[in-house]
XYZ file of C-alpha atoms in Angstrom:
778
model
C 20.619 4.485 -38.186
C 21.834 6.480 -40.840
C 19.281 9.469 -39.001
C 20.642 8.708 -35.274
C 24.112 9.640 -37.069
C 22.723 12.535 -38.757
C 21.089 13.857 -35.627
C 24.302 13.482 -33.287
C 25.734 15.331 -35.181
C 23.363 18.726 -35.220
C 24.520 21.028 -32.315
C 21.025 22.292 -29.654
C 21.488 25.901 -29.748
C 18.601 26.011 -26.293
C 15.569 27.733 -26.642
C 13.108 29.765 -24.350
C 9.926 27.759 -23.587
C 7.243 30.423 -22.709
C 3.643 29.816 -20.661
C 1.807 32.455 -22.329
C 2.888 30.550 -26.001
C 1.608 26.856 -24.950
C -0.668 25.120 -27.814
C -1.961 21.424 -27.627
C -1.111 19.198 -30.125
C -2.301 18.407 -33.579
C -2.462 14.875 -32.739
C -3.406 13.069 -29.214
C -1.500 8.692 -28.794
C -4.816 7.008 -26.985
C -2.975 3.999 -26.572
C 0.091 3.040 -25.647
C 1.988 -1.062 -25.513
C 5.485 -2.086 -25.023
C 7.630 -4.663 -25.314
C 11.013 -4.406 -23.627
C 13.809 -7.022 -24.674
C 16.151 -6.103 -22.479
C 19.594 -8.258 -22.973
C 22.958 -7.836 -21.735
C 24.232 -4.810 -23.421
C 21.209 -3.229 -24.939
C 17.099 -3.330 -24.804
C 14.821 -3.588 -28.195
C 11.730 -1.857 -26.998
C 9.081 -2.372 -29.952
C 6.227 0.097 -28.906
C 2.832 0.460 -30.842
C 0.938 3.952 -30.096
C -2.967 4.603 -31.341
C -2.801 7.769 -32.617
C -5.721 10.585 -33.554
C -6.044 13.728 -34.677
C -6.715 16.337 -32.252
C -9.810 18.822 -33.558
C -9.516 21.171 -35.258
C -6.114 20.303 -36.607
C -5.169 20.449 -40.357
C -5.222 17.513 -42.493
C -1.829 17.767 -43.863
C -0.068 18.439 -39.747
C 3.243 16.206 -39.177
C 3.149 14.557 -36.380
C 5.458 14.646 -34.229
C 7.725 12.386 -31.458
C 10.638 13.234 -28.996
C 13.567 11.107 -29.461
C 17.095 11.010 -27.368
C 19.712 9.202 -27.597
C 17.121 6.273 -29.366
C 19.297 3.492 -32.500
C 15.956 3.426 -35.052
C 15.382 0.978 -36.480
C 11.861 1.209 -37.943
C 8.901 2.411 -38.258
C 5.391 1.956 -39.173
C 2.045 3.718 -39.801
C -0.777 0.959 -39.641
C 1.509 -1.758 -40.787
C 3.261 -0.584 -43.496
C 6.812 0.131 -43.277
C 7.351 4.013 -43.653
C 10.036 5.560 -45.515
C 12.663 7.462 -44.843
C 11.044 10.255 -46.789
C 8.537 10.392 -44.710
C 9.743 11.198 -41.344
C 13.016 13.044 -40.647
C 14.781 14.542 -37.361
C 14.192 18.363 -37.996
C 16.115 18.261 -34.636
C 18.121 16.278 -32.331
C 15.458 14.968 -31.062
C 12.402 15.965 -31.924
C 11.324 13.927 -35.070
C 7.972 15.258 -37.931
C 5.930 12.456 -39.681
C 5.162 14.142 -42.813
C 1.646 14.847 -43.565
C -0.532 14.489 -44.405
C -2.129 11.972 -42.523
C -4.808 9.314 -40.825
C -7.311 11.058 -38.647
C -6.363 7.519 -36.627
C -3.869 5.206 -36.921
C -1.361 3.128 -36.086
C 2.900 3.861 -35.535
C 4.465 1.284 -34.450
C 8.107 2.043 -33.373
C 10.962 -0.355 -33.828
C 14.813 1.542 -31.038
C 17.433 -0.076 -29.019
C 18.415 1.979 -26.542
C 21.745 1.250 -24.137
C 21.489 0.970 -20.535
C 24.424 0.291 -19.541
C 25.435 3.634 -21.103
C 22.603 5.760 -20.229
C 25.321 8.375 -17.391
C 22.047 10.297 -17.370
C 20.064 8.187 -15.133
C 17.614 9.554 -17.471
C 15.316 6.840 -19.042
C 15.898 3.347 -18.554
C 19.542 3.115 -17.475
C 21.178 0.423 -15.737
C 23.273 0.888 -12.495
C 25.096 -1.987 -10.216
C 22.964 -4.294 -12.228
C 19.892 -3.403 -12.189
C 17.665 -1.762 -13.937
C 15.787 0.919 -13.377
C 13.469 4.029 -15.151
C 13.502 7.376 -14.547
C 11.287 9.363 -16.868
C 10.710 13.337 -15.452
C 10.284 16.034 -16.951
C 11.487 14.225 -20.144
C 13.378 10.569 -20.264
C 10.693 8.982 -22.024
C 11.494 10.155 -24.462
C 14.934 8.345 -23.901
C 13.652 4.833 -24.144
C 11.184 5.268 -27.236
C 9.549 8.002 -29.658
C 6.497 9.177 -27.785
C 5.080 12.419 -26.845
C 6.886 13.350 -24.614
C 4.707 16.068 -22.651
C 2.521 15.588 -19.563
C -0.828 17.141 -21.469
C -0.599 14.251 -23.169
C -1.907 10.932 -21.074
C -3.064 7.187 -23.049
C -3.704 4.136 -22.258
C -0.610 1.944 -21.106
C -3.151 -1.272 -22.276
C -0.030 -3.762 -22.084
C 4.253 -3.233 -21.541
C 5.926 -6.667 -21.803
C 8.970 -7.334 -19.537
C 11.092 -9.995 -21.461
C 14.931 -10.123 -19.142
C 16.992 -12.987 -18.357
C 15.240 -14.393 -15.043
C 18.792 -15.049 -13.458
C 19.997 -11.586 -13.686
C 17.096 -10.136 -13.041
C 13.767 -12.819 -11.309
C 12.420 -9.083 -10.157
C 10.129 -7.555 -13.818
C 8.067 -4.719 -12.205
C 5.819 -1.640 -14.190
C 3.207 0.410 -13.511
C -0.324 -0.734 -13.541
C -1.679 -4.566 -11.784
C 0.256 -7.603 -13.232
C -1.411 -9.337 -15.419
C 0.542 -12.290 -17.367
C 3.909 -14.022 -15.833
C 6.041 -17.171 -17.845
C 9.338 -18.954 -19.017
C 10.993 -18.159 -22.047
C 13.932 -20.048 -24.750
C 17.781 -19.073 -23.100
C 16.745 -18.884 -19.820
C 14.688 -15.355 -19.917
C 10.614 -14.706 -18.626
C 8.774 -11.850 -18.966
C 5.615 -10.602 -17.117
C 2.921 -8.548 -18.676
C 1.297 -5.549 -16.631
C -1.842 -2.991 -17.769
C -2.943 -0.222 -16.023
C -6.381 0.633 -17.252
C -5.778 4.263 -16.017
C -4.180 7.259 -18.207
C -1.276 8.758 -17.643
C 2.162 11.406 -19.110
C 4.750 9.268 -20.460
C 6.213 11.053 -17.496
C 4.721 8.495 -15.099
C 5.915 5.555 -16.615
C 8.668 2.619 -15.226
C 10.255 -0.467 -15.223
C 12.022 -1.658 -12.759
C 14.677 -4.652 -13.430
C 17.373 -6.940 -11.046
C 17.682 -9.328 -8.412
C 16.169 -7.579 -5.569
C 14.745 -8.851 -2.353
C 11.647 -8.014 -0.977
C 8.654 -7.413 2.161
C 4.792 -7.796 1.466
C 1.968 -6.355 3.118
C -1.038 -5.471 1.931
C -4.285 -3.028 2.568
C -7.373 -2.975 3.117
C -9.687 0.255 1.095
C -12.803 2.458 2.824
C -14.252 -0.135 -0.069
C -13.437 -3.285 1.471
C -10.814 -4.427 -2.064
C -7.546 -6.156 -0.259
C -4.223 -4.048 -2.224
C -0.678 -6.053 -2.634
C 1.700 -4.205 -0.967
C 5.206 -5.514 -1.402
C 8.677 -3.362 -1.027
C 12.268 -4.230 -2.846
C 15.465 -2.993 -1.921
C 18.864 -4.439 -2.398
C 18.979 -7.967 -0.556
C 21.951 -6.058 2.387
C 19.076 -3.858 2.866
C 15.153 -5.424 2.994
C 16.305 -5.179 6.915
C 14.956 -1.902 6.759
C 11.606 -1.742 5.070
C 9.866 -2.778 7.691
C 9.478 1.240 8.785
C 8.905 2.134 5.035
C 6.057 -0.018 4.388
C 4.470 0.709 7.566
C 4.897 4.241 7.204
C 2.773 3.640 3.370
C -0.051 2.401 4.824
C -0.391 5.275 7.584
C -0.772 7.343 4.041
C -2.880 5.482 3.041
C -5.662 4.792 5.630
C -4.672 9.049 6.270
C -5.470 9.883 2.097
C -9.548 8.376 2.530
C -10.160 9.496 5.909
C -9.132 13.250 5.542
C -9.515 13.684 1.244
C -11.456 9.694 0.857
C -8.599 9.376 -1.393
C -8.960 5.953 -1.827
C -6.416 3.428 -3.717
C -7.113 2.672 -7.467
C -5.054 -0.220 -8.732
C -4.818 -4.001 -6.871
C -1.043 -3.478 -6.123
C 1.621 -1.481 -4.946
C 4.779 -1.111 -5.972
C 8.054 0.893 -3.888
C 11.855 0.313 -4.977
C 14.848 1.209 -3.459
C 17.787 1.493 -4.844
C 21.586 3.011 -4.019
C 22.334 4.221 -7.697
C 18.372 5.950 -7.896
C 19.642 9.544 -8.307
C 16.716 12.002 -8.249
C 15.455 11.670 -4.155
C 11.971 9.664 -5.067
C 9.491 9.505 -8.438
C 5.888 8.808 -8.235
C 5.443 6.416 -11.419
C 1.909 5.642 -11.674
C 1.877 2.745 -8.490
C 5.912 2.089 -8.534
C 6.790 3.967 -7.086
C 11.308 4.088 -7.282
C 13.672 5.814 -4.376
C 17.225 5.979 -2.936
C 17.635 3.666 -0.568
C 17.831 6.875 1.390
C 14.392 7.472 1.344
C 13.179 4.066 2.564
C 15.937 2.326 4.667
C 15.208 2.484 8.386
C 15.902 0.635 11.182
C 17.191 1.740 14.548
C 21.143 0.902 14.216
C 20.761 2.282 10.862
C 18.386 5.571 11.004
C 17.634 8.827 14.060
C 14.247 9.719 15.131
C 14.079 11.990 11.993
C 15.951 9.678 9.042
C 12.694 8.082 10.564
C 10.300 10.549 10.147
C 12.193 11.983 6.348
C 11.295 8.542 5.775
C 7.847 8.087 6.252
C 7.231 11.695 4.619
C 9.099 11.254 1.645
C 7.166 8.033 1.313
C 3.831 9.360 1.999
C 4.538 12.478 -0.351
C 4.944 9.956 -3.416
C 1.963 8.072 -2.518
C 0.136 11.302 -2.492
C 1.118 11.962 -5.909
C -1.398 8.848 -6.410
C -4.368 11.767 -7.270
C -2.684 15.094 -7.038
C 0.060 14.917 -9.988
C -0.753 11.172 -11.851
C -4.245 11.286 -11.590
C -4.729 15.036 -12.574
C -1.860 16.145 -13.899
C 0.358 19.485 -15.187
C -0.924 19.976 -18.665
C 2.570 21.527 -19.163
C 6.091 21.936 -16.958
C 5.006 25.308 -16.079
C 2.126 24.263 -13.720
C 4.564 22.158 -11.917
C 4.080 23.299 -8.229
C -0.101 22.309 -9.029
C 1.111 18.851 -8.484
C 4.338 19.154 -5.968
C 3.042 22.254 -4.360
C -0.199 20.808 -3.544
C 1.033 17.188 -2.425
C 4.166 19.243 -0.497
C 1.380 20.578 1.482
C 0.333 16.956 2.319
C 2.624 15.682 3.711
C 3.548 17.805 5.316
C -0.213 17.503 7.082
C 0.196 14.007 6.869
C 3.531 13.679 9.153
C 1.906 15.806 11.453
C -1.173 13.609 12.236
C 1.869 11.618 12.753
C 4.488 13.220 14.661
C 4.423 16.893 16.429
C 2.981 19.470 13.996
C 4.467 22.272 16.240
C 7.917 20.439 15.018
C 6.813 20.686 11.932
C 5.590 23.501 11.646
C 8.979 24.723 12.683
C 11.011 22.048 10.410
C 8.622 23.363 7.020
C 9.136 27.003 8.046
C 12.960 26.838 8.468
C 13.065 25.045 5.079
C 11.123 27.759 3.414
C 13.892 30.621 5.572
C 16.781 29.592 4.758
C 16.826 28.079 0.942
C 12.936 29.919 -0.298
C 14.008 33.051 0.858
C 17.181 34.129 -0.885
C 15.737 32.533 -4.325
C 13.100 34.935 -3.839
C 15.907 37.858 -3.468
C 18.702 36.259 -5.612
C 19.000 36.455 -9.754
C 17.243 33.240 -9.721
C 14.243 34.161 -8.427
C 10.579 33.206 -10.350
C 7.136 32.891 -9.007
C 5.987 29.595 -8.261
C 3.962 29.619 -12.042
C 7.293 30.138 -13.842
C 6.748 32.265 -16.988
C 9.453 30.976 -18.849
C 12.949 28.410 -19.176
C 15.317 26.740 -20.922
C 16.105 22.820 -18.888
C 12.927 21.973 -17.186
C 15.151 20.483 -14.393
C 17.096 24.047 -13.179
C 12.417 24.763 -12.207
C 12.834 21.670 -9.262
C 13.227 24.477 -6.600
C 12.223 25.213 -3.545
C 10.234 28.210 -4.521
C 7.619 25.899 -6.378
C 7.417 22.707 -4.217
C 8.181 25.248 -0.670
C 6.399 28.518 -1.526
C 4.317 26.182 -3.604
C 3.165 23.967 -0.305
C 3.119 27.430 1.682
C 0.508 29.194 -1.078
C -1.801 25.780 -0.944
C -1.867 26.072 2.775
C -3.209 30.098 2.320
C -5.565 28.560 0.589
C -6.758 26.333 3.802
C -6.554 29.283 6.263
C -7.995 31.224 3.814
C -11.218 29.035 3.418
C -10.532 26.228 6.284
C -10.083 22.957 6.830
C -14.138 22.364 6.217
C -13.849 24.598 3.109
C -10.763 22.636 1.981
C -12.172 19.657 1.660
C -14.860 20.631 -0.624
C -12.555 22.244 -2.828
C -10.325 19.039 -3.241
C -13.050 17.385 -3.727
C -14.813 19.353 -6.535
C -10.944 19.728 -8.203
C -11.111 15.944 -8.791
C -14.533 15.937 -8.986
C -14.254 17.852 -12.333
C -10.733 17.494 -13.408
C -10.254 13.348 -12.966
C -8.022 11.988 -15.318
C -6.818 15.624 -17.261
C -3.801 17.623 -17.647
C -4.992 20.847 -15.849
C -3.571 23.787 -14.676
C -3.455 26.112 -11.142
C -5.739 28.068 -12.592
C -8.071 25.155 -12.374
C -7.355 24.540 -9.096
C -8.014 27.611 -7.761
C -11.224 27.846 -9.134
C -12.605 24.535 -7.505
C -11.180 26.815 -4.424
C -13.052 29.707 -5.392
C -16.234 28.022 -6.198
C -16.206 25.443 -3.692
C -16.416 28.274 -1.077
C -18.113 30.930 -2.727
C -15.106 32.855 -2.895
C -13.377 35.413 -4.869
C -9.756 34.648 -5.339
C -8.776 36.515 -8.322
C -6.646 38.986 -6.745
C -5.094 35.168 -5.408
C -3.407 34.728 -8.617
C -0.877 37.466 -8.025
C 1.228 34.418 -5.534
C 0.948 32.693 -9.163
C 2.337 35.280 -10.983
C 4.719 37.639 -9.201
C 7.687 36.845 -6.721
C 9.670 37.613 -4.356
C 8.964 37.476 -0.874
C 6.189 40.537 1.336
C 7.447 41.994 3.529
C 4.527 43.187 6.631
C 5.164 45.752 8.652
C 2.772 45.769 11.345
C 1.459 48.798 14.509
C -1.568 48.694 17.064
C -3.351 50.441 19.019
C -5.374 50.071 21.565
C -8.426 51.385 22.963
C -9.669 50.696 26.548
C -12.342 52.988 26.239
C -13.984 51.068 23.639
C -11.890 48.486 24.124
C -10.256 48.211 20.380
C -6.990 46.798 18.872
C -7.213 49.115 15.760
C -3.939 47.513 13.956
C -3.051 48.806 11.125
C -0.587 46.648 8.189
C 1.513 48.236 5.600
C 2.910 45.498 2.113
C 5.991 45.801 0.824
C 7.842 43.725 -1.762
C 10.779 44.262 -4.473
C 9.931 43.984 -7.615
C 13.144 42.316 -10.114
C 15.783 43.736 -11.060
C 14.038 46.221 -14.070
C 10.769 45.992 -13.466
C 7.667 47.148 -11.056
C 7.315 45.828 -7.782
C 4.621 43.319 -8.155
C 1.084 44.968 -6.500
C -0.161 43.934 -2.806
C -0.746 39.989 -2.746
C -3.621 38.793 -0.712
C -2.987 36.396 2.960
C -4.439 35.769 5.638
C -2.527 37.265 8.792
C -3.428 34.977 12.383
C -3.610 37.238 15.301
C -3.951 36.078 18.727
C -4.894 38.574 21.594
C -2.669 37.478 25.051
C -2.652 39.083 28.036
C -0.558 38.390 30.995
C -2.474 37.969 34.565
C -1.316 38.303 37.757
C 0.088 35.051 38.316
C 2.613 36.011 35.103
C 0.974 33.250 32.882
C -1.421 34.160 29.002
C -5.265 33.861 28.257
C -6.942 35.158 25.776
C -9.009 38.254 25.558
C -10.363 37.409 22.317
C -11.007 34.596 20.151
C -7.913 34.030 16.693
C -8.561 36.142 13.911
C -7.782 35.465 10.363
C -6.666 38.981 9.273
C -7.447 39.422 5.472
C -5.407 41.586 3.787
C -5.529 42.421 0.368
C -3.980 45.764 0.685
C -1.228 48.368 -0.277
C -2.153 48.876 3.170
C -4.918 48.267 5.827
C -7.020 48.908 9.195
C -8.026 46.124 10.522
C -10.132 47.770 13.605
C -10.788 44.024 16.150
C -13.633 45.259 18.830
C -14.709 44.091 22.078
C -10.835 43.407 23.920
C -11.099 43.459 27.256
C -7.580 44.577 28.145
C -4.590 45.258 26.110
C -3.763 42.567 24.487
C 0.107 41.181 23.084
C -0.450 40.792 20.056
C 0.504 36.943 18.841
C 0.837 37.295 14.910
C 1.337 35.535 12.037
C 0.481 32.781 14.135
C 1.544 29.338 12.803
C 2.807 31.244 9.680
C 0.340 31.954 7.678
C 1.766 33.523 4.977
C 4.970 33.158 3.686
C 6.485 37.357 4.598
C 9.086 38.315 6.585
C 6.961 40.757 8.782
C 8.612 44.487 11.131
C 6.993 44.190 14.156
C 8.678 46.039 17.157
C 8.593 44.515 20.600
C 10.318 44.927 23.251
C 12.304 41.643 25.154
C 9.968 41.485 28.106
C 7.363 41.154 25.217
C 9.216 38.358 23.522
C 9.982 36.388 26.620
C 5.825 36.701 27.478
C 5.135 34.924 24.715
C 8.125 32.568 24.530
C 7.378 31.899 27.391
C 3.490 31.161 27.340
C 2.149 31.813 23.836
C -0.560 29.473 22.672
C 0.168 29.429 19.384
C 3.597 26.558 19.439
C 5.075 27.799 15.955
C 5.202 31.861 18.073
C 6.089 30.043 20.688
C 9.644 29.669 19.348
C 9.198 32.117 16.848
C 8.971 34.614 19.916
C 12.325 32.582 21.769
C 14.795 32.346 18.574
C 13.443 36.426 17.915
C 14.809 36.457 21.681
C 18.313 34.448 21.559
C 18.278 37.029 17.615
C 18.600 39.781 19.836
C 21.179 38.476 22.119
C 23.946 37.305 20.254
C 24.260 39.881 17.841
C 24.121 42.122 20.988
C 26.977 40.097 21.754
C 28.065 40.945 18.894
C 28.638 44.374 19.045
C 30.122 44.375 22.336
C 32.853 41.462 21.011
C 34.311 44.072 17.951
C 33.997 47.331 20.387
C 34.707 46.150 24.326
C 36.160 42.551 23.569
C 35.129 39.022 25.122
C 35.390 39.658 28.693
C 32.005 42.430 28.476
C 29.597 39.975 26.637
C 26.201 39.850 28.849
C 23.245 37.621 28.613
C 19.227 38.906 30.201
C 18.217 37.717 33.029
C 15.227 37.820 30.982
C 16.664 36.361 28.662
C 17.208 32.799 31.159
C 14.509 33.086 32.853
C 12.081 32.600 30.004
C 14.335 30.247 28.753
C 14.227 28.030 32.542
C 10.386 28.591 31.893
C 10.440 26.676 28.745
C 13.180 23.725 30.062
C 11.017 22.830 33.111
C 7.301 23.167 31.538
C 6.878 19.707 32.188
C 2.816 19.967 30.243
C 4.743 21.327 27.054
C 5.140 18.993 24.243
C 8.968 17.380 24.462
C 9.216 18.100 21.078
C 8.354 21.240 21.041
C 10.226 22.504 23.668
C 13.620 20.779 21.864
C 13.227 22.844 19.213
C 12.446 25.534 21.441
C 15.598 26.102 23.729
C 17.589 25.447 20.308
C 19.412 28.659 20.204
C 19.336 29.989 15.403
C 22.142 28.727 13.442
C 25.239 30.883 12.302
C 23.343 30.799 8.786
C 19.901 31.941 10.453
C 21.960 35.368 12.793
C 23.520 35.003 9.652
C 21.164 36.850 7.697
C 20.477 40.140 10.297
C 24.104 40.782 9.778
C 24.867 43.316 7.071
C 28.599 42.516 7.009
C 29.635 39.302 8.676
C 32.254 39.034 11.508
C 32.621 35.039 11.766
C 34.929 35.054 14.552
C 32.414 38.074 16.406
C 29.510 35.591 15.915
C 30.743 32.607 16.703
C 32.380 33.861 19.933
C 28.795 35.418 20.523
C 26.244 32.662 19.828
C 29.163 30.451 21.790
C 28.724 32.512 24.727
C 24.837 32.889 24.696
C 24.647 29.281 24.652
C 26.943 28.843 28.009
C 26.219 31.661 29.971
C 22.188 29.844 30.391
C 24.061 26.435 30.986
C 26.028 27.151 33.055
C 23.605 29.344 35.937
C 20.606 26.759 34.719
C 23.074 23.695 34.699
C 21.455 21.495 37.443
C 17.523 21.795 35.738
C 19.832 20.557 32.673
C 20.668 17.469 34.184
C 17.734 16.963 35.599
C 16.058 17.136 32.503
C 19.000 15.130 30.722
C 18.078 12.451 34.129
C 14.222 12.154 34.017
C 14.341 11.695 30.015
C 16.565 9.144 29.789
C 14.824 6.067 28.690
C 14.945 2.276 29.122
C 17.985 0.564 25.822
C 15.370 -2.032 25.913
C 12.624 -2.562 23.935
C 13.895 0.180 21.426
C 10.507 2.555 21.287
C 9.546 4.878 18.013
C 6.539 6.882 19.468
C 5.761 10.144 19.549
C 6.796 10.530 23.584
C 9.589 8.280 23.113
C 10.336 10.625 19.725
C 10.252 14.181 22.149
C 12.467 12.657 25.439
C 15.216 11.701 22.771
C 14.876 15.142 21.143
C 14.832 16.994 24.310
C 17.427 14.388 25.558
C 19.973 15.523 23.537
C 19.480 19.652 23.407
C 20.313 19.642 26.507
C 23.006 17.051 26.071
C 24.396 19.699 22.873
C 23.030 22.776 26.022
C 25.722 21.151 28.181
C 29.463 19.379 25.573
C 29.405 23.413 25.904
C 30.970 23.220 29.879
C 33.710 21.133 28.123
C 34.204 19.230 31.175
C 34.045 16.272 32.773
C 31.771 15.063 33.646
C 29.686 16.277 30.836
C 31.712 14.664 28.391
C 32.199 11.325 30.539
C 28.810 11.751 29.699
C 28.411 11.812 26.305
C 30.889 9.213 26.602
C 28.416 6.297 28.070
C 25.727 8.003 25.914
C 27.466 7.008 22.858
C 29.344 3.844 24.110
C 26.450 1.424 25.144
C 23.834 3.737 22.969
C 21.047 1.507 21.511
C 19.668 3.958 18.549
C 21.661 5.337 16.033
C 19.399 8.907 17.315
C 21.908 9.137 20.909
C 24.768 7.844 19.485
C 24.828 10.838 16.522
C 24.176 13.194 19.331
C 26.565 11.834 21.224
C 28.903 11.344 18.782
C 28.342 15.429 16.817
C 28.867 17.445 20.561
C 32.391 15.557 21.052
C 33.296 15.923 17.957
C 33.961 19.588 18.686
C 35.680 19.180 21.859
C 39.097 17.804 21.546
C 39.652 14.968 24.531
C 40.889 11.374 23.984
C 36.585 10.599 25.208
C 36.726 11.860 21.059
C 39.597 9.827 19.679
C 37.773 6.445 21.265
C 34.190 6.775 20.473
C 35.094 8.821 16.868
C 36.769 5.575 16.588
C 33.635 3.246 17.924
C 31.058 5.168 15.858
C 33.178 4.034 12.742
C 35.000 0.392 14.116
C 30.740 -0.954 14.730
C 28.574 0.813 12.996
C 29.575 2.600 10.073
C 32.470 0.472 8.884
C 30.899 -1.523 5.798
C 27.526 -0.018 5.796
C 27.514 3.416 3.405
C 24.136 4.888 5.089
C 25.477 4.857 8.602
C 29.298 5.997 7.167
C 27.414 8.880 5.712
C 27.006 10.166 8.885
C 30.145 9.625 10.365
C 31.374 11.577 7.768
C 29.364 14.245 8.161
C 29.557 14.416 11.927
C 33.739 14.172 11.204
C 33.666 16.750 8.606
C 32.132 19.412 9.875
C 33.819 18.945 14.546
C 34.351 22.367 14.797
C 38.267 21.700 16.247
C 40.880 22.222 14.479
C 42.143 18.973 14.078
């Protein structure tokens, strides 16, 4: 206690850590046994660490352990209590045991923590009667003394949890359940064993009074895995979708990457007061309720897809993050960028691939691009940090996933699978770096990826300028690409990146439809300026550049409105079809901004070409309905503002509303027909791709029709809201009505609150969001 008191009084000066300074520890913890005795006001943690000296480490090297907010009772080495002069807190949260020490020894620690006072929600904490852990990135040190760093991978041969049976009937940890039983004083215990080595950040415990659902999964080798999803009891009726998502993810990872689950049990826990969103602890994934709980009455289609993606993401970490983990936290994108890419691919296969890609790129542009041009810009593998929690960023996650996708584009799906297989073969059970992953991809495909490392070492969003020249005589297209990237303040500009640029070659038939005049090319662009000559192109093509957003760049390529309208209505690449529409919309709205500012509201106009391209998309029955819905959406105000040197909110809102209103007035009959054709029967509720697409397209049409603000459309919105059998239709209609001052709005919002939101936190959050974002002054 005296040591803890002294340590707590020491001032802690932030220290910047650098990737170049990485050094392996002098000792390795190889095996851990833990006993957690949970009581009302505290928890006693008894730990036994098996420790070995690292090869080449000096005999007198101290053994350094991390510990924070711990009440230390005793430390024993090989069964002998260490005297106080053998150890000390050299920093506020760093304990040092003085050498010399044996080559191998056993260290036992007895500490107390107070979970009910742990307001950081890091380590072991109690909230709403449930005990949970959150150990990433550096939370295990708040449970007991340990080398709390990801390169120390130990076997947790026994974790025993003891608690009051009435307060905590459910006691969970990592690995397989090997024993359970009763204890005196109405207490009980469970014991867990994890045969796979893991770093301390993946340790987890949950204790509380929870409900659950159960199922099983047969792996590709024929093993049966017991599956359980736990939550607070009032949410148990909302867990079926997460269980279904887990089973789909397990099957998909077997089919796509040959990765089979490796234990006898897999548990998911969802609690209201988990602050990290979701955490991939080995075999015990912990989530915030909003990331797991979904039912037609409480969740929109977007919520269902989000839950499916998050559950899959955390499960996929079992191999990309757990079995193979990070050597140090600078390598965070190794597990997160890779796993985000894997969950994106999974969601693309489960839903609409085109829509998923559009959503992911929209997030990159909205969240990651601003990081690249702001004061927090950093490469996906940072070179330094003061607080690791600051680097759970869109750059590490989202841009990291785009970098992984570029590997996939460069080597193809088969080559990427070969690279993944080699990566697991080489590094299963290891803590490694981004360089090892890049080497596996290069070696498996026999290519040189040396230059590709610049995506890990350089920050910023490259800008690529494109031009083309067509020679009818030679039947060639010459494409010239030039890349630039602004350096950080005071730093030199980044060197050229290696990036894949996917290009399609389209031409317009006599009937106005598109045809491919050359097969798609993937240009490996690696120089500051580079020219590519494409042969055997029969006619002058319209280039479909950067298909599927094949690199996280800004593309500058001059096109006229007619070419954009042609691509919006005809491009065979779904992402570029959407992209052309967004560019066409942006041009029209920005043009109206200037007209509004210089000549007034009555001067604004919309070109016939835009309306024609819009109509072609709206009425294209063969087009994926979810893609159609996205292709019809106008850019958000935030997206439009990105292209304005000085933002004029009044002009921008007026121009956007005018453009939408002109389109819906011109195409009212078409909108009403598509809305009616995609209105599904109330029962039974369907959540398949086709049903989701129909609802998405129907509600996009409703959004446009709401711009009319006439009696017919207001009645339509009210009818949909009052008769809605699912949250998607209710929330969509309520959102549309919330922007119109009318009696129907007040009726619908009151109905929404009294019948659905009142007493249900998940729905109440939606009701509050709709109310707060309404574009009215009352």
